[in-house]
């Protein structure tokens, strides 16, 4: 079972990241020194190379990868580390990361209801039943990767629930960092704006299509308009800074 439950953002192509992780695992597979000092030196190289992959392939300001880094750094700096146990733990971490990266898609390919709000109510109802396959959801920016169960997305409510879950997780991670005195990072603010905006697009699409209209939904749609405005104003600036 994968224990990496936080939001991870990769900065490289999926295949490149997977190749880096595979190469790291193969490089140190079954390598041993002839004595403890050699084994320890080899293990520290393993830690160093693992951290290099983390730094190159992920946004390290995010809580999840930051925790991974700190764990490996603790092993690297320990004077009396249990090399066998630590090696297995790092290997498990890399395997979990590989599984996570395998499910990532580019941010530009994440589901969205943005284009639906420009359609008629009849067209929204017709197209909203097949969002993922229709291509209507293909909008976005940047070349970052974010974990997504995109194949589960089939209706407007699914898109909204997807972003709501990610928003709740992101807010939880930001709070944890804030409690430690760490400020919100550029990518976290970008994702916060995107998640809120995408939820807004969904609510507006639901209202326009006449699906499940309630006062609460109308109020959420009004809030969503403000989130959308903020996201649309800032998303390209954020991408330029991130690239």
JSON list of N, CA, C and O in Angstrom, two decimals, residues 15 18 27 44 66 85 88 105 163 195 211 213 241:
[
{"chain": "A", "resi": 15, "resn": "UNK", "atom": "N", "xyz": [7.95, 10.07, -17.90]},
{"chain": "A", "resi": 15, "resn": "UNK", "atom": "CA", "xyz": [8.89, 9.02, -18.28]},
{"chain": "A", "resi": 15, "resn": "UNK", "atom": "C", "xyz": [10.29, 9.30, -17.76]},
{"chain": "A", "resi": 15, "resn": "UNK", "atom": "O", "xyz": [11.04, 8.40, -17.38]},
{"chain": "A", "resi": 18, "resn": "UNK", "atom": "N", "xyz": [10.34, 8.55, -13.96]},
{"chain": "A", "resi": 18, "resn": "UNK", "atom": "CA", "xyz": [10.33, 7.10, -13.74]},
{"chain": "A", "resi": 18, "resn": "UNK", "atom": "C", "xyz": [11.70, 6.49, -14.06]},
{"chain": "A", "resi": 18, "resn": "UNK", "atom": "O", "xyz": [12.18, 5.60, -13.34]},
{"chain": "A", "resi": 27, "resn": "UNK", "atom": "N", "xyz": [21.15, 1.15, -9.65]},
{"chain": "A", "resi": 27, "resn": "UNK", "atom": "CA", "xyz": [22.53, 1.51, -9.34]},
{"chain": "A", "resi": 27, "resn": "UNK", "atom": "C", "xyz": [22.99, 0.93, -8.01]},
{"chain": "A", "resi": 27, "resn": "UNK", "atom": "O", "xyz": [24.15, 0.50, -7.87]},
{"chain": "A", "resi": 44, "resn": "UNK", "atom": "N", "xyz": [25.74, 6.42, 2.12]},
{"chain": "A", "resi": 44, "resn": "UNK", "atom": "CA", "xyz": [25.65, 7.88, 2.06]},
{"chain": "A", "resi": 44, "resn": "UNK", "atom": "C", "xyz": [25.58, 8.38, 0.62]},
{"chain": "A", "resi": 44, "resn": "UNK", "atom": "O", "xyz": [24.91, 9.37, 0.32]},
{"chain": "A", "resi": 66, "resn": "UNK", "atom": "N", "xyz": [8.95, 17.18, 0.82]},
{"chain": "A", "resi": 66, "resn": "UNK", "atom": "CA", "xyz": [9.79, 17.73, 1.89]},
{"chain": "A", "resi": 66, "resn": "UNK", "atom": "C", "xyz": [9.98, 16.72, 3.01]},
{"chain": "A", "resi": 66, "resn": "UNK", "atom": "O", "xyz": [11.09, 16.55, 3.55]},
{"chain": "A", "resi": 85, "resn": "UNK", "atom": "N", "xyz": [18.29, -1.63, 7.40]},
{"chain": "A", "resi": 85, "resn": "UNK", "atom": "CA", "xyz": [16.92, -1.16, 7.62]},
{"chain": "A", "resi": 85, "resn": "UNK", "atom": "C", "xyz": [16.67, 0.15, 6.87]},
{"chain": "A", "resi": 85, "resn": "UNK", "atom": "O", "xyz": [15.61, 0.33, 6.25]},
{"chain": "A", "resi": 88, "resn": "UNK", "atom": "N", "xyz": [16.32, -0.42, 3.08]},
{"chain": "A", "resi": 88, "resn": "UNK", "atom": "CA", "xyz": [15.01, -0.95, 2.74]},
{"chain": "A", "resi": 88, "resn": "UNK", "atom": "C", "xyz": [13.93, 0.13, 2.81]},
{"chain": "A", "resi": 88, "resn": "UNK", "atom": "O", "xyz": [13.02, 0.16, 1.97]},
{"chain": "A", "resi": 105, "resn": "UNK", "atom": "N", "xyz": [-0.59, 13.04, -14.32]},
{"chain": "A", "resi": 105, "resn": "UNK", "atom": "CA", "xyz": [-0.88, 13.60, -15.65]},
{"chain": "A", "resi": 105, "resn": "UNK", "atom": "C", "xyz": [-0.46, 15.06, -15.63]},
{"chain": "A", "resi": 105, "resn": "UNK", "atom": "O", "xyz": [-0.43, 15.69, -14.57]},
{"chain": "A", "resi": 163, "resn": "UNK", "atom": "N", "xyz": [-11.55, 18.03, -7.36]},
{"chain": "A", "resi": 163, "resn": "UNK", "atom": "CA", "xyz": [-10.85, 19.24, -6.92]},
{"chain": "A", "resi": 163, "resn": "UNK", "atom": "C", "xyz": [-11.14, 19.56, -5.46]},
{"chain": "A", "resi": 163, "resn": "UNK", "atom": "O", "xyz": [-10.28, 20.10, -4.76]},
{"chain": "A", "resi": 195, "resn": "UNK", "atom": "N", "xyz": [-7.51, 24.98, -7.84]},
{"chain": "A", "resi": 195, "resn": "UNK", "atom": "CA", "xyz": [-8.54, 24.10, -7.28]},
{"chain": "A", "resi": 195, "resn": "UNK", "atom": "C", "xyz": [-9.83, 24.87, -7.02]},
{"chain": "A", "resi": 195, "resn": "UNK", "atom": "O", "xyz": [-10.92, 24.41, -7.34]},
{"chain": "A", "resi": 211, "resn": "UNK", "atom": "N", "xyz": [-28.90, 21.78, -13.21]},
{"chain": "A", "resi": 211, "resn": "UNK", "atom": "CA", "xyz": [-28.72, 20.53, -12.46]},
{"chain": "A", "resi": 211, "resn": "UNK", "atom": "C", "xyz": [-28.55, 20.83, -10.98]},
{"chain": "A", "resi": 211, "resn": "UNK", "atom": "O", "xyz": [-27.60, 21.48, -10.56]},
{"chain": "A", "resi": 213, "resn": "UNK", "atom": "N", "xyz": [-30.05, 22.82, -8.76]},
{"chain": "A", "resi": 213, "resn": "UNK", "atom": "CA", "xyz": [-29.96, 24.23, -8.34]},
{"chain": "A", "resi": 213, "resn": "UNK", "atom": "C", "xyz": [-30.50, 24.40, -6.93]},
{"chain": "A", "resi": 213, "resn": "UNK", "atom": "O", "xyz": [-31.63, 24.02, -6.62]},
{"chain": "A", "resi": 241, "resn": "UNK", "atom": "N", "xyz": [7.00, 31.94, -13.55]},
{"chain": "A", "resi": 241, "resn": "UNK", "atom": "CA", "xyz": [7.92, 31.90, -12.41]},
{"chain": "A", "resi": 241, "resn": "UNK", "atom": "C", "xyz": [8.34, 30.47, -12.10]},
{"chain": "A", "resi": 241, "resn": "UNK", "atom": "O", "xyz": [9.47, 30.23, -11.65]}
]
